[in-house]
Coordinates of C-alpha atoms in Angstrom, one line a residue:
X164 CA 0.4 -0.3 0.1
X165 CA 2.5 2.6 0.7
X166 CA 4.2 1.8 -2.9
X167 CA 0.9 2.1 -4.0
X168 CA 0.7 5.6 -2.8
X169 CA 4.1 7.3 -3.0
X170 CA 3.3 6.1 -6.8
X171 CA 0.0 7.6 -7.0
X172 CA 1.8 10.3 -5.1
X173 CA 4.2 10.6 -8.6
X174 CA 1.3 10.8 -11.1
X175 CA -0.7 13.2 -8.8
X176 CA 2.6 15.6 -8.7
X177 CA 3.5 15.5 -12.1
X178 CA -0.4 15.8 -13.0
X179 CA 0.3 19.2 -11.5
X180 CA 3.5 19.9 -13.3
X181 CA 1.2 19.8 -16.4
X182 CA -1.5 21.0 -15.7
X183 CA -0.3 24.6 -13.9
X184 CA 2.1 25.0 -16.9
X185 CA -0.3 24.5 -19.5
X186 CA -2.9 26.2 -17.5
X187 CA -2.7 30.1 -18.5
X188 CA -3.0 28.4 -22.4
X189 CA -5.9 27.3 -21.4
X190 CA -7.6 30.5 -19.8
X191 CA -6.8 32.6 -23.1
X192 CA -8.5 29.5 -25.5
X193 CA -11.7 29.2 -22.8
X194 CA -11.6 33.6 -22.9
X195 CA -11.0 33.8 -27.3
X196 CA -13.6 31.3 -28.0
X197 CA -16.3 33.1 -25.6
X198 CA -14.5 36.1 -27.6
X199 CA -15.0 35.3 -31.0
X200 CA -18.6 33.4 -29.3
X201 CA -19.9 36.6 -29.3
X202 CA -18.1 38.7 -31.6
X203 CA -19.6 36.8 -34.9
X204 CA -23.0 36.0 -32.9
X205 CA -22.8 40.0 -32.9
X206 CA -22.3 41.6 -36.5
X207 CA -23.6 38.2 -38.7
X208 CA -27.6 38.0 -38.4
X209 CA -29.9 34.5 -38.9
X210 CA -26.3 32.8 -38.1
X211 CA -25.4 30.5 -35.2
X212 CA -21.5 31.0 -34.9
X213 CA -20.6 27.9 -34.2
X214 CA -17.2 27.6 -36.2
X215 CA -16.2 30.8 -35.3
X216 CA -14.6 29.6 -31.6
X217 CA -14.2 26.8 -32.4
X218 CA -11.3 28.3 -35.0
X219 CA -9.7 30.6 -32.6
X220 CA -9.1 27.4 -29.9
X221 CA -7.4 25.3 -33.3
X222 CA -5.8 28.1 -33.9
X223 CA -4.4 28.7 -30.0
X224 CA -3.5 24.8 -30.0
X225 CA -0.6 25.0 -29.9
X226 CA 3.8 26.0 -29.0
X227 CA 3.3 29.3 -28.3
X228 CA 5.3 30.7 -30.9
X229 CA 3.5 28.9 -33.4
X230 CA 0.0 30.8 -32.4
X231 CA -0.4 32.5 -35.5
X232 CA 0.8 30.8 -38.4
X233 CA -1.3 28.2 -37.4
X234 CA -4.1 30.7 -37.6
X235 CA -3.6 32.2 -40.4
X236 CA -2.5 27.9 -41.9
X237 CA -6.1 27.3 -41.2
X238 CA -7.4 30.2 -43.0
X239 CA -6.0 29.1 -45.7
X240 CA -7.4 25.8 -45.2
X241 CA -10.7 26.9 -45.2
X242 CA -10.9 29.4 -47.7
X243 CA -9.4 26.2 -49.8
X244 CA -12.3 24.2 -49.3
X245 CA -14.6 27.4 -49.5
X246 CA -14.1 27.1 -52.6
X247 CA -13.2 23.3 -53.5
X248 CA -16.2 22.6 -52.2
X249 CA -18.5 25.3 -54.3
X250 CA -17.3 24.0 -57.7
X251 CA -17.6 20.2 -57.5
X252 CA -21.3 22.2 -56.4
X253 CA -20.9 23.8 -59.7
X254 CA -20.2 21.3 -61.7
X255 CA -21.4 18.5 -60.2
X256 CA -25.2 21.0 -60.9
X257 CA -25.4 20.0 -57.4
X258 CA -25.0 18.4 -54.0
X259 CA -25.2 14.2 -53.5
X260 CA -22.0 12.1 -53.3
X261 CA -19.6 12.7 -56.7
X262 CA -20.0 16.7 -55.3
X263 CA -18.4 15.5 -51.7
X264 CA -15.6 13.4 -53.8
X265 CA -14.8 16.0 -56.2
X266 CA -14.9 18.6 -53.6
X267 CA -12.6 17.0 -50.9
X268 CA -10.1 15.1 -53.8
X269 CA -9.7 19.0 -54.7
X270 CA -9.2 20.1 -51.8
X271 CA -6.8 17.8 -50.3
X272 CA -5.1 18.0 -53.8
X273 CA -4.5 22.4 -54.0
X274 CA -4.1 21.7 -50.4
X275 CA -1.2 19.0 -51.8
X276 CA 0.2 21.2 -54.4
X277 CA 1.2 23.9 -52.5
X278 CA 3.5 22.4 -50.0
X279 CA 1.4 23.1 -46.3
X280 CA 1.1 21.2 -43.0
X281 CA -0.8 18.8 -42.3
X282 CA -3.4 21.3 -40.5
X283 CA -4.5 23.3 -43.9
X284 CA -5.3 19.8 -44.8
X285 CA -8.0 18.5 -42.7
X286 CA -9.1 22.0 -42.9
X287 CA -9.5 22.3 -46.0
X288 CA -11.0 19.3 -46.6
X289 CA -13.3 19.4 -43.5
X290 CA -14.0 23.2 -45.2
X291 CA -15.5 21.2 -48.6
X292 CA -17.1 18.8 -46.6
X293 CA -19.6 21.1 -44.3
X294 CA -20.1 23.2 -48.2
X295 CA -21.2 20.9 -49.5
X296 CA -23.2 19.4 -47.6
X297 CA -24.9 21.6 -46.4
X298 CA -25.1 22.8 -49.8
X299 CA -28.1 19.6 -50.6
X300 CA -29.4 20.1 -46.5
X301 CA -30.1 22.8 -46.7
X302 CA -30.7 24.2 -49.7
X303 CA -28.7 27.3 -50.0
X304 CA -25.0 28.7 -51.3
X305 CA -24.4 30.7 -48.1
X306 CA -22.6 27.4 -46.2
X307 CA -19.5 28.6 -47.8
X308 CA -20.0 32.4 -46.6
X309 CA -19.7 31.8 -42.8
X310 CA -17.7 29.1 -42.8
X311 CA -15.2 32.4 -43.9
X312 CA -16.0 35.1 -41.8
X313 CA -16.7 32.5 -39.1
X314 CA -13.3 31.2 -39.8
X315 CA -11.9 34.5 -40.2
X316 CA -13.4 35.9 -37.1
X317 CA -11.4 33.3 -35.4
X318 CA -8.2 33.6 -36.6
X319 CA -8.9 37.4 -36.0
X320 CA -9.5 36.3 -32.9
X321 CA -6.7 34.0 -31.7
X322 CA -4.1 36.9 -33.8
X323 CA -5.2 39.7 -31.1
X324 CA -4.5 37.3 -28.0
X325 CA -0.6 35.9 -29.5
X326 CA 0.1 39.1 -31.2
X327 CA -1.2 41.8 -29.4
X328 CA -2.3 40.8 -25.9
X329 CA -0.2 37.8 -24.8
X330 CA 2.6 36.8 -27.1
X331 CA 4.6 34.0 -26.8
X332 CA 6.7 34.0 -24.5
X333 CA 9.8 32.9 -26.6
X334 CA 12.5 33.2 -23.5
X335 CA 10.1 31.4 -20.3
X336 CA 9.5 28.4 -23.2
X337 CA 13.4 27.9 -24.8
X338 CA 14.1 28.0 -21.4
X339 CA 11.5 25.4 -20.5
X340 CA 12.4 23.0 -22.6
X341 CA 15.8 22.8 -22.0
X342 CA 15.4 22.2 -18.4
X343 CA 13.4 19.4 -19.5
X344 CA 16.5 17.4 -21.1
X345 CA 18.5 19.1 -18.7
X346 CA 16.7 16.0 -16.5
X347 CA 16.7 13.6 -19.4
X348 CA 20.5 13.9 -19.4
X349 CA 21.0 14.0 -15.6
X350 CA 18.6 11.0 -15.1
X351 CA 20.8 8.8 -17.7
X352 CA 24.3 10.0 -15.2
X353 CA 22.2 8.8 -12.0
X354 CA 21.2 6.0 -13.4
X355 CA 24.3 5.2 -14.5
X356 CA 26.1 6.2 -11.1
X357 CA 24.3 3.7 -9.8
X358 CA 24.7 0.4 -11.7
X359 CA 28.5 2.0 -11.6
X360 CA 27.7 0.9 -7.6
X361 CA 26.6 -2.2 -7.7
X362 CA 28.8 -3.9 -10.6
X363 CA 25.9 -3.3 -13.1
X364 CA 27.6 -3.5 -16.4
X365 CA 25.2 -1.7 -19.2
X366 CA 23.5 -3.0 -22.2
X367 CA 22.8 -2.2 -25.4
X368 CA 19.8 -2.3 -25.1
X369 CA 19.9 -0.4 -21.4
X370 CA 22.4 2.2 -24.4
X371 CA 19.5 2.7 -26.5
X372 CA 17.0 3.6 -24.3
X373 CA 19.5 6.0 -22.9
X374 CA 20.0 6.8 -26.4
X375 CA 16.0 7.1 -27.7
X376 CA 15.2 8.6 -23.5
X377 CA 17.2 11.5 -24.5
X378 CA 16.9 12.0 -28.3
X379 CA 13.7 13.2 -28.0
X380 CA 14.5 16.1 -25.7
X381 CA 16.9 17.1 -28.3
X382 CA 14.8 17.0 -30.8
X383 CA 12.5 18.9 -28.8
X384 CA 15.9 21.9 -28.7
X385 CA 16.2 21.9 -32.5
X386 CA 12.0 22.6 -32.8
X387 CA 11.8 24.2 -30.2
X388 CA 15.0 26.8 -31.9
X389 CA 13.7 27.0 -35.5
X390 CA 10.1 28.2 -34.0
X391 CA 11.2 30.8 -32.3
X392 CA 13.1 32.1 -35.1
X393 CA 10.1 32.0 -36.9
X394 CA 8.6 33.5 -35.0
X395 CA 10.7 36.6 -34.2
X396 CA 11.6 36.7 -37.9
X397 CA 7.2 36.1 -38.7
X398 CA 5.7 37.4 -35.7
X399 CA 5.8 41.2 -33.6
X400 CA 8.2 39.8 -31.6
X401 CA 10.4 41.6 -34.0
X402 CA 9.0 45.3 -32.7
X403 CA 11.0 44.2 -29.6
X404 CA 14.7 43.3 -28.0
X405 CA 15.4 39.9 -30.2
X406 CA 18.2 39.8 -28.6
X407 CA 17.3 37.8 -26.0
X408 CA 15.8 35.1 -27.8
X409 CA 18.3 34.5 -30.5
X410 CA 21.1 34.5 -26.7
X411 CA 18.8 31.9 -25.7
X412 CA 19.5 30.5 -29.5
X413 CA 23.1 30.0 -28.3
X414 CA 22.2 29.0 -25.4
X415 CA 20.5 25.6 -26.8
X416 CA 23.7 24.9 -29.2
X417 CA 25.6 24.6 -25.9
X418 CA 22.9 22.1 -24.7
X419 CA 23.2 19.5 -27.6
X420 CA 27.2 19.2 -27.2
X421 CA 26.7 19.1 -23.1
X422 CA 23.9 15.9 -23.9
X423 CA 26.6 14.1 -26.5
X424 CA 28.7 14.5 -23.9
X425 CA 26.9 12.5 -21.2
X426 CA 26.2 10.4 -24.2
X427 CA 29.6 10.0 -24.5
X428 CA 30.1 8.9 -20.5
X429 CA 27.1 7.0 -19.9
X430 CA 28.3 4.5 -22.8
X431 CA 32.8 4.9 -21.3
X432 CA 31.7 3.3 -18.4
X433 CA 30.9 0.5 -19.7
X434 CA 33.8 -0.4 -20.5
X435 CA 35.3 -0.1 -17.0
X436 CA 36.9 -2.7 -14.7
X437 CA 35.5 -3.0 -12.2
X438 CA 37.9 -1.0 -9.5
X439 CA 37.8 2.0 -12.6
X440 CA 33.8 1.5 -12.2
X441 CA 33.9 1.2 -8.7
X442 CA 35.9 5.2 -8.5
X443 CA 33.7 6.6 -11.4
X444 CA 30.4 6.2 -9.8
X445 CA 30.3 8.9 -6.6
X446 CA 31.6 11.1 -10.3
X447 CA 29.2 10.5 -12.3
X448 CA 26.5 11.0 -9.3
X449 CA 27.6 14.1 -8.6
X450 CA 27.6 15.4 -12.2
X451 CA 24.1 13.6 -12.4
X452 CA 23.0 16.5 -9.2
X453 CA 24.5 19.3 -11.2
X454 CA 22.4 18.8 -13.8
X455 CA 19.8 18.1 -11.5
X456 CA 20.5 21.2 -9.3
X457 CA 20.9 23.5 -12.9
X458 CA 17.3 21.5 -14.7
X459 CA 15.3 23.9 -10.6
X460 CA 15.7 27.1 -11.7
X461 CA 17.8 28.2 -14.9
X462 CA 16.6 31.6 -13.8
X463 CA 19.0 31.3 -10.8
X464 CA 22.9 32.4 -11.1
X465 CA 22.6 30.7 -7.7
X466 CA 22.1 27.2 -8.6
X467 CA 24.6 27.9 -11.8
X468 CA 27.1 29.1 -9.7
X469 CA 27.0 25.5 -7.5
X470 CA 26.4 23.0 -10.6
X471 CA 29.7 25.2 -11.8
X472 CA 31.1 24.4 -8.6
X473 CA 30.0 21.1 -8.5
X474 CA 30.7 19.6 -11.7
X475 CA 34.6 21.3 -11.4
X476 CA 34.7 19.4 -7.5
X477 CA 34.5 17.0 -8.9
X478 CA 36.1 16.3 -11.9
X479 CA 39.4 18.1 -10.1
X480 CA 39.3 14.4 -8.6
X481 CA 39.3 12.2 -11.0
X482 CA 41.5 14.4 -13.4
X483 CA 44.4 14.1 -10.8
X484 CA 44.3 9.9 -10.2
X485 CA 46.4 8.3 -12.6
X486 CA 44.9 6.9 -16.2
X487 CA 48.7 4.2 -15.9
X488 CA 48.6 4.3 -20.2
X489 CA 44.9 2.4 -20.6
X490 CA 43.0 3.4 -23.6
X491 CA 39.5 3.2 -21.7
X492 CA 40.5 4.6 -18.6
X493 CA 41.9 8.1 -20.5
X494 CA 38.5 8.1 -22.6
X495 CA 36.8 7.7 -19.5
X496 CA 39.3 11.1 -18.1
X497 CA 38.0 12.7 -21.1
X498 CA 34.2 11.9 -21.1
X499 CA 34.1 12.6 -17.1
X500 CA 36.3 16.6 -17.9
X501 CA 33.8 17.0 -20.9
X502 CA 30.5 17.2 -19.2
X503 CA 31.8 19.4 -16.8
X504 CA 33.6 21.4 -19.2
X505 CA 30.2 21.3 -21.5
X506 CA 28.3 21.9 -17.6
X507 CA 30.3 25.2 -16.7
X508 CA 30.1 26.6 -20.9
X509 CA 26.4 25.9 -20.4
X510 CA 25.9 27.9 -17.1
X511 CA 27.5 31.2 -19.3
X512 CA 31.5 30.5 -17.5
X513 CA 33.3 31.1 -21.1
X514 CA 35.6 28.1 -23.3
X515 CA 38.8 29.4 -21.8
X516 CA 38.2 29.8 -18.7
X517 CA 36.5 26.1 -18.4
X518 CA 39.8 25.1 -19.9
X519 CA 41.9 27.2 -17.7
X520 CA 39.7 26.0 -14.7
X521 CA 40.1 22.4 -14.7
X522 CA 44.3 21.9 -15.5
X523 CA 44.3 25.0 -12.3
X524 CA 43.5 23.9 -8.6
X525 CA 43.0 27.3 -6.5
X526 CA 41.2 28.6 -10.2
X527 CA 37.5 29.9 -9.2
X528 CA 35.0 31.0 -11.3
X529 CA 32.2 33.5 -11.1
X530 CA 29.1 33.0 -13.3
X531 CA 27.5 35.8 -14.3
X532 CA 23.8 36.8 -14.2
X533 CA 21.4 35.0 -16.3
X534 CA 20.2 37.2 -18.7
X535 CA 16.3 37.3 -17.1
X536 CA 13.0 36.7 -19.3
X537 CA 11.2 39.2 -20.8
X538 CA 7.9 39.8 -19.7
X539 CA 6.5 40.6 -23.0
X540 CA 8.7 41.8 -25.8
X541 CA 8.5 45.8 -26.1
X542 CA 6.9 46.2 -22.0
X543 CA 9.7 46.8 -19.5
X544 CA 7.9 45.9 -16.7
X545 CA 8.3 42.7 -15.0
X546 CA 6.4 40.2 -12.8
X547 CA 7.9 40.3 -9.6
X548 CA 7.6 36.5 -9.1
X549 CA 11.5 35.9 -8.6
X550 CA 11.3 35.8 -5.4
X551 CA 8.6 33.0 -5.2
X552 CA 9.7 31.1 -8.0
X553 CA 13.1 31.2 -5.9
X554 CA 11.1 30.0 -3.2
X555 CA 8.9 27.2 -5.2
X556 CA 12.5 25.4 -6.9
X557 CA 14.7 26.2 -3.1
X558 CA 11.9 23.7 -1.9
X559 CA 11.3 21.1 -4.9
X560 CA 15.2 20.7 -4.5
X561 CA 15.1 20.4 -1.0
X562 CA 12.4 16.9 -1.5
X563 CA 14.7 15.8 -4.1

């Protein structure tokens, strides 16, 4: 029962964290749906504006940096579908199976021809279907126009929300993804360190599993970086200061290198002797602890300083041991240095300073303050949330 309760507690905590992360997005979607329904119902007479709130929610139902583009894609699909449905009705002389098949085929073919995203293709097909079905069941040709009006209103509301009122906080989004990737790296090293203590040999299947677990956050990092660059080019954030976003893109490059170093370290431990594995176990565990500290609060200079000092101490102690000319031991020493160096560089230390600190036992490093997370790109005011965030992350570290 205690084990079941602990498992239930972990699941509930994960669910609470996921809800807290996405609560603001849900609230925006709810308000946007109500606004779109109200505007469409007031502008269009004798019309049930059911699609306007649907369009607003669909357009906002994506990552923060893609919401504006998602609204444009949805609108593009609706236009394709309506035109295709009307053309199909005109060519077949009315509605029916032939008009439905022709309309859907034309809409999807046109969407594929210009190489659009899947959401555009789906919206084009759905719009063609509704255009033909409404023409058959209600004998009118206004269904397409009404749906287009709803799409314009819903997409317009989504654009106002995503571009003017609540633009994407790209730096916060990127740091959240960075924290997920750091947590996965720390978990991999933590499991590897415990295996070294138990003298468990890492199997090839475990290596494949670690690689798969690490590849997902790495791929998410790459996608987030591309989305951020796309958003800076096309959204209203370019009216403000894009420098924090561009600086965070460079941080992602360092994080990708750190992930490769962690995987190299985990891989080299599998070929070590029993005595060497016992000596390496605390080093790997301390590296994992440094990564956990970083992941807990990327906006805290104190957390970054703790991670740098922990990684530096572990690497210095391990580097002082003699490799004996053994190639595996030499490779392991190199892997430890790579992880420590990449942690320091990710935390904000220059590469040359990190290299020098590893060679000098008395060298101390001062981590610079990380750039703040902009609240809005054109608003200098920042909400006073740092104090409460630091308390929250300190409580989480204490629980761990």
